């Protein structure tokens, strides 16, 4: 029995021609996804062309390859959809954050801002009841300029007010300050205290590296929207 070579099959030849032209077109248009598709079909046609017609390869591998290719294409499409959805959610969050402009918010930070007149406030959360709680206010160089004695406090959220005076009685200049909380229980053992800061929102940035960010009055750095834990 005589057989004709598969390479002379007109159907396979047409597939090769289509694959070659499709690859060139995709390269010209710069669509890497289409280029990957045509590369796959080019390899498929080459495999069929070079196999022995009297001893063809098992179609099991071919079916598995087609299934894998379909799955990969679906995942790529899903990733593109998720990226679009993420961008839309970030934009929506930013527009919602615009309502915070002019509001005093509480954020996960130990920074406070002292205005030109009056004092400022801060807060922290105690993991358990404490017998002795102190708040040290530090300037931009890390020097403690005032220590507030808060005494015994229960578990939970606590706040404090600083009138802006140093331990020596002078008025501290307006600007950014930080604070540390030291707390111990009745046995003298330390109690965990997580600080949070407060500030008035001046503006909102939509394209921050970690999503929408808030610019506080008197502060040089921004606060991510995800760090906001409350509005005062």
JSON list of N, CA, C and O in Angstrom, two decimals, residues 14-38:
[
{"chain": "A", "resi": 14, "resn": "UNK", "atom": "N", "xyz": [-2.01, 24.27, 4.53]},
{"chain": "A", "resi": 14, "resn": "UNK", "atom": "CA", "xyz": [-2.76, 25.50, 4.74]},
{"chain": "A", "resi": 14, "resn": "UNK", "atom": "C", "xyz": [-2.65, 25.98, 6.17]},
{"chain": "A", "resi": 14, "resn": "UNK", "atom": "O", "xyz": [-2.61, 27.18, 6.45]},
{"chain": "A", "resi": 15, "resn": "UNK", "atom": "N", "xyz": [-2.60, 25.02, 7.12]},
{"chain": "A", "resi": 15, "resn": "UNK", "atom": "CA", "xyz": [-2.43, 25.39, 8.52]},
{"chain": "A", "resi": 15, "resn": "UNK", "atom": "C", "xyz": [-1.08, 26.05, 8.75]},
{"chain": "A", "resi": 15, "resn": "UNK", "atom": "O", "xyz": [-0.96, 27.05, 9.46]},
{"chain": "A", "resi": 16, "resn": "UNK", "atom": "N", "xyz": [-0.03, 25.50, 8.14]},
{"chain": "A", "resi": 16, "resn": "UNK", "atom": "CA", "xyz": [1.29, 26.07, 8.29]},
{"chain": "A", "resi": 16, "resn": "UNK", "atom": "C", "xyz": [1.35, 27.48, 7.72]},
{"chain": "A", "resi": 16, "resn": "UNK", "atom": "O", "xyz": [1.93, 28.39, 8.29]},
{"chain": "A", "resi": 17, "resn": "UNK", "atom": "N", "xyz": [0.71, 27.64, 6.53]},
{"chain": "A", "resi": 17, "resn": "UNK", "atom": "CA", "xyz": [0.68, 28.96, 5.90]},
{"chain": "A", "resi": 17, "resn": "UNK", "atom": "C", "xyz": [-0.04, 29.96, 6.78]},
{"chain": "A", "resi": 17, "resn": "UNK", "atom": "O", "xyz": [0.41, 31.09, 6.99]},
{"chain": "A", "resi": 18, "resn": "UNK", "atom": "N", "xyz": [-1.19, 29.54, 7.35]},
{"chain": "A", "resi": 18, "resn": "UNK", "atom": "CA", "xyz": [-1.97, 30.43, 8.22]},
{"chain": "A", "resi": 18, "resn": "UNK", "atom": "C", "xyz": [-1.20, 30.76, 9.47]},
{"chain": "A", "resi": 18, "resn": "UNK", "atom": "O", "xyz": [-1.20, 31.89, 9.95]},
{"chain": "A", "resi": 19, "resn": "UNK", "atom": "N", "xyz": [-0.48, 29.76, 10.01]},
{"chain": "A", "resi": 19, "resn": "UNK", "atom": "CA", "xyz": [0.27, 29.99, 11.24]},
{"chain": "A", "resi": 19, "resn": "UNK", "atom": "C", "xyz": [1.39, 30.97, 11.00]},
{"chain": "A", "resi": 19, "resn": "UNK", "atom": "O", "xyz": [1.65, 31.87, 11.80]},
{"chain": "A", "resi": 20, "resn": "UNK", "atom": "N", "xyz": [2.10, 30.81, 9.85]},
{"chain": "A", "resi": 20, "resn": "UNK", "atom": "CA", "xyz": [3.21, 31.71, 9.55]},
{"chain": "A", "resi": 20, "resn": "UNK", "atom": "C", "xyz": [2.74, 33.13, 9.36]},
{"chain": "A", "resi": 20, "resn": "UNK", "atom": "O", "xyz": [3.31, 34.08, 9.89]},
{"chain": "A", "resi": 21, "resn": "UNK", "atom": "N", "xyz": [1.67, 33.29, 8.56]},
{"chain": "A", "resi": 21, "resn": "UNK", "atom": "CA", "xyz": [1.15, 34.64, 8.32]},
{"chain": "A", "resi": 21, "resn": "UNK", "atom": "C", "xyz": [0.61, 35.24, 9.58]},
{"chain": "A", "resi": 21, "resn": "UNK", "atom": "O", "xyz": [0.75, 36.43, 9.85]},
{"chain": "A", "resi": 22, "resn": "UNK", "atom": "N", "xyz": [-0.06, 34.41, 10.43]},
{"chain": "A", "resi": 22, "resn": "UNK", "atom": "CA", "xyz": [-0.62, 34.91, 11.69]},
{"chain": "A", "resi": 22, "resn": "UNK", "atom": "C", "xyz": [0.47, 35.38, 12.62]},
{"chain": "A", "resi": 22, "resn": "UNK", "atom": "O", "xyz": [0.34, 36.37, 13.32]},
{"chain": "A", "resi": 23, "resn": "UNK", "atom": "N", "xyz": [1.60, 34.63, 12.63]},
{"chain": "A", "resi": 23, "resn": "UNK", "atom": "CA", "xyz": [2.70, 35.02, 13.51]},
{"chain": "A", "resi": 23, "resn": "UNK", "atom": "C", "xyz": [3.29, 36.34, 13.08]},
{"chain": "A", "resi": 23, "resn": "UNK", "atom": "O", "xyz": [3.59, 37.21, 13.90]},
{"chain": "A", "resi": 24, "resn": "UNK", "atom": "N", "xyz": [3.45, 36.53, 11.76]},
{"chain": "A", "resi": 24, "resn": "UNK", "atom": "CA", "xyz": [4.00, 37.79, 11.27]},
{"chain": "A", "resi": 24, "resn": "UNK", "atom": "C", "xyz": [3.08, 38.94, 11.60]},
{"chain": "A", "resi": 24, "resn": "UNK", "atom": "O", "xyz": [3.51, 40.01, 12.02]},
{"chain": "A", "resi": 25, "resn": "UNK", "atom": "N", "xyz": [1.76, 38.72, 11.42]},
{"chain": "A", "resi": 25, "resn": "UNK", "atom": "CA", "xyz": [0.81, 39.78, 11.72]},
{"chain": "A", "resi": 25, "resn": "UNK", "atom": "C", "xyz": [0.82, 40.15, 13.17]},
{"chain": "A", "resi": 25, "resn": "UNK", "atom": "O", "xyz": [0.75, 41.32, 13.54]},
{"chain": "A", "resi": 26, "resn": "UNK", "atom": "N", "xyz": [0.93, 39.15, 14.05]},
{"chain": "A", "resi": 26, "resn": "UNK", "atom": "CA", "xyz": [0.91, 39.45, 15.48]},
{"chain": "A", "resi": 26, "resn": "UNK", "atom": "C", "xyz": [2.17, 40.16, 15.88]},
{"chain": "A", "resi": 26, "resn": "UNK", "atom": "O", "xyz": [2.16, 41.03, 16.75]},
{"chain": "A", "resi": 27, "resn": "UNK", "atom": "N", "xyz": [3.31, 39.80, 15.26]},
{"chain": "A", "resi": 27, "resn": "UNK", "atom": "CA", "xyz": [4.55, 40.49, 15.58]},
{"chain": "A", "resi": 27, "resn": "UNK", "atom": "C", "xyz": [4.47, 41.94, 15.17]},
{"chain": "A", "resi": 27, "resn": "UNK", "atom": "O", "xyz": [4.98, 42.83, 15.85]},
{"chain": "A", "resi": 28, "resn": "UNK", "atom": "N", "xyz": [3.83, 42.17, 14.02]},
{"chain": "A", "resi": 28, "resn": "UNK", "atom": "CA", "xyz": [3.73, 43.55, 13.53]},
{"chain": "A", "resi": 28, "resn": "UNK", "atom": "C", "xyz": [2.84, 44.37, 14.43]},
{"chain": "A", "resi": 28, "resn": "UNK", "atom": "O", "xyz": [3.05, 45.56, 14.63]},
{"chain": "A", "resi": 29, "resn": "UNK", "atom": "N", "xyz": [1.82, 43.76, 14.99]},
{"chain": "A", "resi": 29, "resn": "UNK", "atom": "CA", "xyz": [0.89, 44.51, 15.83]},
{"chain": "A", "resi": 29, "resn": "UNK", "atom": "C", "xyz": [1.35, 44.59, 17.27]},
{"chain": "A", "resi": 29, "resn": "UNK", "atom": "O", "xyz": [0.78, 45.30, 18.07]},
{"chain": "A", "resi": 30, "resn": "UNK", "atom": "N", "xyz": [2.41, 43.80, 17.64]},
{"chain": "A", "resi": 30, "resn": "UNK", "atom": "CA", "xyz": [2.94, 43.86, 18.99]},
{"chain": "A", "resi": 30, "resn": "UNK", "atom": "C", "xyz": [2.08, 43.18, 20.02]},
{"chain": "A", "resi": 30, "resn": "UNK", "atom": "O", "xyz": [2.20, 43.46, 21.20]},
{"chain": "A", "resi": 31, "resn": "UNK", "atom": "N", "xyz": [1.20, 42.26, 19.60]},
{"chain": "A", "resi": 31, "resn": "UNK", "atom": "CA", "xyz": [0.33, 41.56, 20.56]},
{"chain": "A", "resi": 31, "resn": "UNK", "atom": "C", "xyz": [1.01, 40.26, 20.94]},
{"chain": "A", "resi": 31, "resn": "UNK", "atom": "O", "xyz": [0.94, 39.26, 20.23]},
{"chain": "A", "resi": 32, "resn": "UNK", "atom": "N", "xyz": [1.70, 40.26, 22.09]},
{"chain": "A", "resi": 32, "resn": "UNK", "atom": "CA", "xyz": [2.44, 39.08, 22.51]},
{"chain": "A", "resi": 32, "resn": "UNK", "atom": "C", "xyz": [1.53, 37.91, 22.76]},
{"chain": "A", "resi": 32, "resn": "UNK", "atom": "O", "xyz": [1.92, 36.76, 22.59]},
{"chain": "A", "resi": 33, "resn": "UNK", "atom": "N", "xyz": [0.28, 38.14, 23.19]},
{"chain": "A", "resi": 33, "resn": "UNK", "atom": "CA", "xyz": [-0.66, 37.05, 23.45]},
{"chain": "A", "resi": 33, "resn": "UNK", "atom": "C", "xyz": [-0.95, 36.26, 22.18]},
{"chain": "A", "resi": 33, "resn": "UNK", "atom": "O", "xyz": [-0.91, 35.04, 22.16]},
{"chain": "A", "resi": 34, "resn": "UNK", "atom": "N", "xyz": [-1.24, 36.96, 21.05]},
{"chain": "A", "resi": 34, "resn": "UNK", "atom": "CA", "xyz": [-1.51, 36.30, 19.78]},
{"chain": "A", "resi": 34, "resn": "UNK", "atom": "C", "xyz": [-0.27, 35.59, 19.27]},
{"chain": "A", "resi": 34, "resn": "UNK", "atom": "O", "xyz": [-0.34, 34.53, 18.67]},
{"chain": "A", "resi": 35, "resn": "UNK", "atom": "N", "xyz": [0.89, 36.18, 19.53]},
{"chain": "A", "resi": 35, "resn": "UNK", "atom": "CA", "xyz": [2.12, 35.55, 19.10]},
{"chain": "A", "resi": 35, "resn": "UNK", "atom": "C", "xyz": [2.30, 34.22, 19.81]},
{"chain": "A", "resi": 35, "resn": "UNK", "atom": "O", "xyz": [2.74, 33.23, 19.22]},
{"chain": "A", "resi": 36, "resn": "UNK", "atom": "N", "xyz": [1.95, 34.14, 21.08]},
{"chain": "A", "resi": 36, "resn": "UNK", "atom": "CA", "xyz": [2.04, 32.90, 21.82]},
{"chain": "A", "resi": 36, "resn": "UNK", "atom": "C", "xyz": [1.07, 31.85, 21.26]},
{"chain": "A", "resi": 36, "resn": "UNK", "atom": "O", "xyz": [1.38, 30.68, 21.16]},
{"chain": "A", "resi": 37, "resn": "UNK", "atom": "N", "xyz": [-0.14, 32.29, 20.89]},
{"chain": "A", "resi": 37, "resn": "UNK", "atom": "CA", "xyz": [-1.13, 31.38, 20.30]},
{"chain": "A", "resi": 37, "resn": "UNK", "atom": "C", "xyz": [-0.61, 30.79, 19.01]},
{"chain": "A", "resi": 37, "resn": "UNK", "atom": "O", "xyz": [-0.66, 29.58, 18.77]},
{"chain": "A", "resi": 38, "resn": "UNK", "atom": "N", "xyz": [-0.10, 31.63, 18.11]},
{"chain": "A", "resi": 38, "resn": "UNK", "atom": "CA", "xyz": [0.37, 31.16, 16.82]},
{"chain": "A", "resi": 38, "resn": "UNK", "atom": "C", "xyz": [1.62, 30.30, 16.96]},
{"chain": "A", "resi": 38, "resn": "UNK", "atom": "O", "xyz": [1.84, 29.37, 16.18]}
]
